[in-house]
XYZ file of C-alpha atoms in Angstrom:
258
model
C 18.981 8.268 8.803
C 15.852 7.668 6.768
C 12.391 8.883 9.038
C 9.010 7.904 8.002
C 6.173 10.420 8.604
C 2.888 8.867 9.486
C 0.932 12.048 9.727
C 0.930 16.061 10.498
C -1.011 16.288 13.375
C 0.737 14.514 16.348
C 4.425 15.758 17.377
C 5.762 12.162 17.548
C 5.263 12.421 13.358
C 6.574 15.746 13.079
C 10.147 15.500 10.160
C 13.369 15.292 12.584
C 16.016 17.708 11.737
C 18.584 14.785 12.081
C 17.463 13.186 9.126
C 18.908 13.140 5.945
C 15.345 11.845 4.342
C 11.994 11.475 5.112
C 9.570 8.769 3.984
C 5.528 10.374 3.604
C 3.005 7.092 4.159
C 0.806 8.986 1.667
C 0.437 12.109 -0.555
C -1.256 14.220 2.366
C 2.156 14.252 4.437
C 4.075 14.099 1.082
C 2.248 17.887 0.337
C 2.745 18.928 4.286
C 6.171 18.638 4.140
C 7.074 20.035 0.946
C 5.392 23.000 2.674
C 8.420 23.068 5.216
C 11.035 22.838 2.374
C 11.215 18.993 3.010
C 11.774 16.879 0.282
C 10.162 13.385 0.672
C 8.953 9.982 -1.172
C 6.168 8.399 -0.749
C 5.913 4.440 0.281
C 2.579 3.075 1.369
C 2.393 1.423 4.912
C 3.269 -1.993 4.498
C 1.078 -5.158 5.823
C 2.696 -8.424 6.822
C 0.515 -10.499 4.177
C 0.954 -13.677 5.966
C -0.653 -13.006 8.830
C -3.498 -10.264 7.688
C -4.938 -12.965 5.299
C -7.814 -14.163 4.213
C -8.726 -17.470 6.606
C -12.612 -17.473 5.469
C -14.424 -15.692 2.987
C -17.047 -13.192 4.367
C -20.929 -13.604 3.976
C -22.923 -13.059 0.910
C -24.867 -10.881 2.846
C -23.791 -8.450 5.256
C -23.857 -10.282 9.273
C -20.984 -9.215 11.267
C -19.234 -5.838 12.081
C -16.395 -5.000 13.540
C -15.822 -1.385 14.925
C -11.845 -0.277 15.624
C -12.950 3.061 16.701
C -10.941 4.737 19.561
C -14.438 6.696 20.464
C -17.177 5.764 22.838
C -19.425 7.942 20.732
C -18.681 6.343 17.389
C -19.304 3.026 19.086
C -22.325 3.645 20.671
C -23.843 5.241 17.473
C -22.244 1.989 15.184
C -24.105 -0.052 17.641
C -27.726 1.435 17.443
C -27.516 0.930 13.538
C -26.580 -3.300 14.023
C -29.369 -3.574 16.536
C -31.983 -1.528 14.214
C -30.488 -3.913 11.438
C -29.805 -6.568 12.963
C -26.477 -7.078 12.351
C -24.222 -9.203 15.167
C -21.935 -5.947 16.400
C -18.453 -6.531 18.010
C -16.060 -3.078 18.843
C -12.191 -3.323 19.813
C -10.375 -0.096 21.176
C -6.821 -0.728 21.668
C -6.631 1.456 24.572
C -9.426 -0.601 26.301
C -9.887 -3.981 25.140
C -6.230 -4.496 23.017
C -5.515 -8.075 21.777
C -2.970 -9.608 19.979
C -4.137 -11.512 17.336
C -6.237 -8.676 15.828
C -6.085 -10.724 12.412
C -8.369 -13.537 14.038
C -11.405 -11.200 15.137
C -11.253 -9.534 11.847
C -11.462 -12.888 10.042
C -14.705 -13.368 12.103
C -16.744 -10.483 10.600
C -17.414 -9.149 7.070
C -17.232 -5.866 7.233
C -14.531 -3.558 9.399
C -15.346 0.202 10.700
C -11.996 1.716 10.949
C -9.178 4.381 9.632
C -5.354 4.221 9.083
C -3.832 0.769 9.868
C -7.231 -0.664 10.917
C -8.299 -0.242 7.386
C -5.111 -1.532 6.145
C -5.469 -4.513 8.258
C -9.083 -4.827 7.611
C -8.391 -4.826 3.252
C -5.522 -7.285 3.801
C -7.677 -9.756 5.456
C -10.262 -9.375 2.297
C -12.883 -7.464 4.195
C -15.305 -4.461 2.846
C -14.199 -1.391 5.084
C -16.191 1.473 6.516
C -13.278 4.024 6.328
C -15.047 5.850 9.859
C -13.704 7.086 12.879
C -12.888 9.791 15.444
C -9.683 11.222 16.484
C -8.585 13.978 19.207
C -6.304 15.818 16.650
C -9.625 16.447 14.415
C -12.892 18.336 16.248
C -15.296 15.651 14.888
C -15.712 11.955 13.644
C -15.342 12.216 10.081
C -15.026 9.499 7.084
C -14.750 8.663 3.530
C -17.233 5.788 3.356
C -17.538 2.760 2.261
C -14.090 1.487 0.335
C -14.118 0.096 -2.675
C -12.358 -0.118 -6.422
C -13.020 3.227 -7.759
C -12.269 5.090 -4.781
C -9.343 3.056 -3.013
C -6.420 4.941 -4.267
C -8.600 8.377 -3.943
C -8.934 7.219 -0.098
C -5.011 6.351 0.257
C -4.332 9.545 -0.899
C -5.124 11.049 2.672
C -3.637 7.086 4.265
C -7.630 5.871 4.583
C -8.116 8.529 7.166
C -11.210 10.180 6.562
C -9.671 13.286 5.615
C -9.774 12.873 1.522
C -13.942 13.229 1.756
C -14.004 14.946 5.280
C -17.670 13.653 5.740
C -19.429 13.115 8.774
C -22.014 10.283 9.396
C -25.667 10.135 11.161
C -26.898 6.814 11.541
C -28.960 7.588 8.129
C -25.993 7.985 5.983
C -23.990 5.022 7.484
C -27.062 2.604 6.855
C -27.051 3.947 3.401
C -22.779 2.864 3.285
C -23.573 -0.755 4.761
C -26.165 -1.158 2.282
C -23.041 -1.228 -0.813
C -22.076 -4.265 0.778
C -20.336 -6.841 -1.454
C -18.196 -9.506 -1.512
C -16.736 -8.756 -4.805
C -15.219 -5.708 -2.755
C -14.109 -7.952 -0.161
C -12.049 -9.938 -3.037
C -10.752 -6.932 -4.382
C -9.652 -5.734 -0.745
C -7.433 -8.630 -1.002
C -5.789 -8.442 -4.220
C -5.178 -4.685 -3.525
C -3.131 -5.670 -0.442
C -1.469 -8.282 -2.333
C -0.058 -5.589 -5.262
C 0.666 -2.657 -2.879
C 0.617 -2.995 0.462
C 2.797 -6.252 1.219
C 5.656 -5.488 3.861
C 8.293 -7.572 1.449
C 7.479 -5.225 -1.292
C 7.957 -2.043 0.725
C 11.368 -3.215 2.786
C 12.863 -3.394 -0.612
C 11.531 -0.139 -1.747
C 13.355 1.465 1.559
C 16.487 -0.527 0.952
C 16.348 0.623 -2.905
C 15.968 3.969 -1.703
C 18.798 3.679 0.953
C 21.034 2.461 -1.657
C 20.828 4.874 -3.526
C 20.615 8.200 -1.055
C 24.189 6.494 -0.295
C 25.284 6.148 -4.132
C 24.631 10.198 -4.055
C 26.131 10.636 -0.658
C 29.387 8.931 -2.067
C 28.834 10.836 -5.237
C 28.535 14.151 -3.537
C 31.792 13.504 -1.471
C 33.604 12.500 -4.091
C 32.438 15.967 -6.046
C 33.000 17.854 -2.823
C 36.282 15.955 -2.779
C 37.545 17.193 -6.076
C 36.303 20.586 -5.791
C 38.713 20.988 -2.861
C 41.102 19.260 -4.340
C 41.373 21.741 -7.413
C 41.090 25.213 -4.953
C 44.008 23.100 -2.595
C 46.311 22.402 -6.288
C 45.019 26.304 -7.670
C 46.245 27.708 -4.309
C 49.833 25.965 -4.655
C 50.156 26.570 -8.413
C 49.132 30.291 -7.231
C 51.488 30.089 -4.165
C 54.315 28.976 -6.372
C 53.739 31.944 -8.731
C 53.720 34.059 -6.115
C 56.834 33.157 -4.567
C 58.808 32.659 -7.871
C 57.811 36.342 -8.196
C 58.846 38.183 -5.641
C 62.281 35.803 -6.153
C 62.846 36.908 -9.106
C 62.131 40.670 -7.777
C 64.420 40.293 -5.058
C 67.110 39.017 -7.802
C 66.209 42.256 -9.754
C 66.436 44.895 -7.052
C 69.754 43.257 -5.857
C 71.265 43.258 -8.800
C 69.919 46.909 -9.131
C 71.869 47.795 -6.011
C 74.985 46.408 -7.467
């Protein structure tokens, strides 16, 4: 039983006892459970790259956002800043408004406000990402900012949740994010996704991995196997000692008699 940990905050992530290795989605979980003695390797959350895609290139200039915050209050502050700037604002909360094709409304704005798998959906669909949101395991809406090339794998460190810069965000300092707009990002987003987070490429790192768990599995039986074997042969070499001895003392002490 391979289990992947997606975080250390919510019980449903906590490391079962039943099993016999655990998958960390980043280096944050990797660290949390080396703390409980559990030995772990990392693989990225994968992104089916066929249907997060790319079906039209974003603006030159920043028009639409999309917010993927769970929180009211991150909305409502997100929206204030597109009607001072007069950007066209949409927001989607799964627990509210859920749809299915998530990839389509994504596709439809330029720039995505979002952590965890929203950002991962958001870069795979070659958008610029606000990495931004609230959740009720942390006491505050915190982010890392706007994503880009030199701080990507920084940001993935902590799986785009906030957590690696910890920052929080007035409407001041997220104008000042929106403002490092690009589409050069955007394209970059893309390619990312296309080296590191494709679902293909991460099956086959799990069946690599399960492969060879079982290659030491069989390996460690077959030790096991061998160490028991030699104490089971010691103890009847031993056994046979023993009995040829007291034999041949029985012989002795007979023929003493006589």
């Amino acid at each position: 039983i391979i289990q992947t940990c997606h975080g250390k905050f919510p019980e449903l992530e906590q490391p079962s006892k039943y099993a016999d290795f655990h998958v960390s989605i980043s280096n944050e979980v990797k660290e949390y459970l080396n703390e409980k003695g559990i030995k772990s390797k990392i693989i990225l959350n994968g992104i089916n790259l066929n249907t997060f895609k790319n079906y039209r290139n974003v603006n030159k200039t920043l028009q639409n956002i999309l917010s993927l915050s769970h929180s009211e209050e991150v909305n409502k502050l997100l929206s204030e800043v597109c009607k001072e700037k007069g950007y066209n604002f949409t927001s989607i909360n799964k627990k509210i408004n859920p749809i299915w094709e998530l990839e389509s409304v994504i596709n439809e704005n330029d720039l995505i406000i979002g952590i965890g798998r929203s950002a991962y959906d958001a870069i795979s669909c070659g958008r610029n990402v606000l990495v931004f949101d609230y959740r009720s395991y942390v006491d505050k809406a915190i982010g890392d900012g706007y994503l880009k090339q030199d701080n990507i794998e920084k940001f993935l460190l902590f799986n785009l949740s906030g957590r690696y810069s910890n920052r929080t965000f007035n409407k001041e300092t997220i104008i000042k994010e929106l403002e490092e707009y690009s589409t050069v990002d955007a394209d970059f987003n893309r390619i990312f996704a296309e080296k590191n987070l494709n679902i293909v490429d991460k099956i086959d790192e799990y069946l690599d991995l399960y492969f060879q768990l079982k290659k030491n599995y069989i390996f460690l039986i077959m030790k096991n196997f061998k160490i028991i074997m030699f104490k089971y042969n010691l103890f009847v070499y031993t056994s046979k000692v023993f009995i040829h001895n007291l034999i041949c003392k029985i012989k002795f002490n007979i023929v003493i008699q006589l």
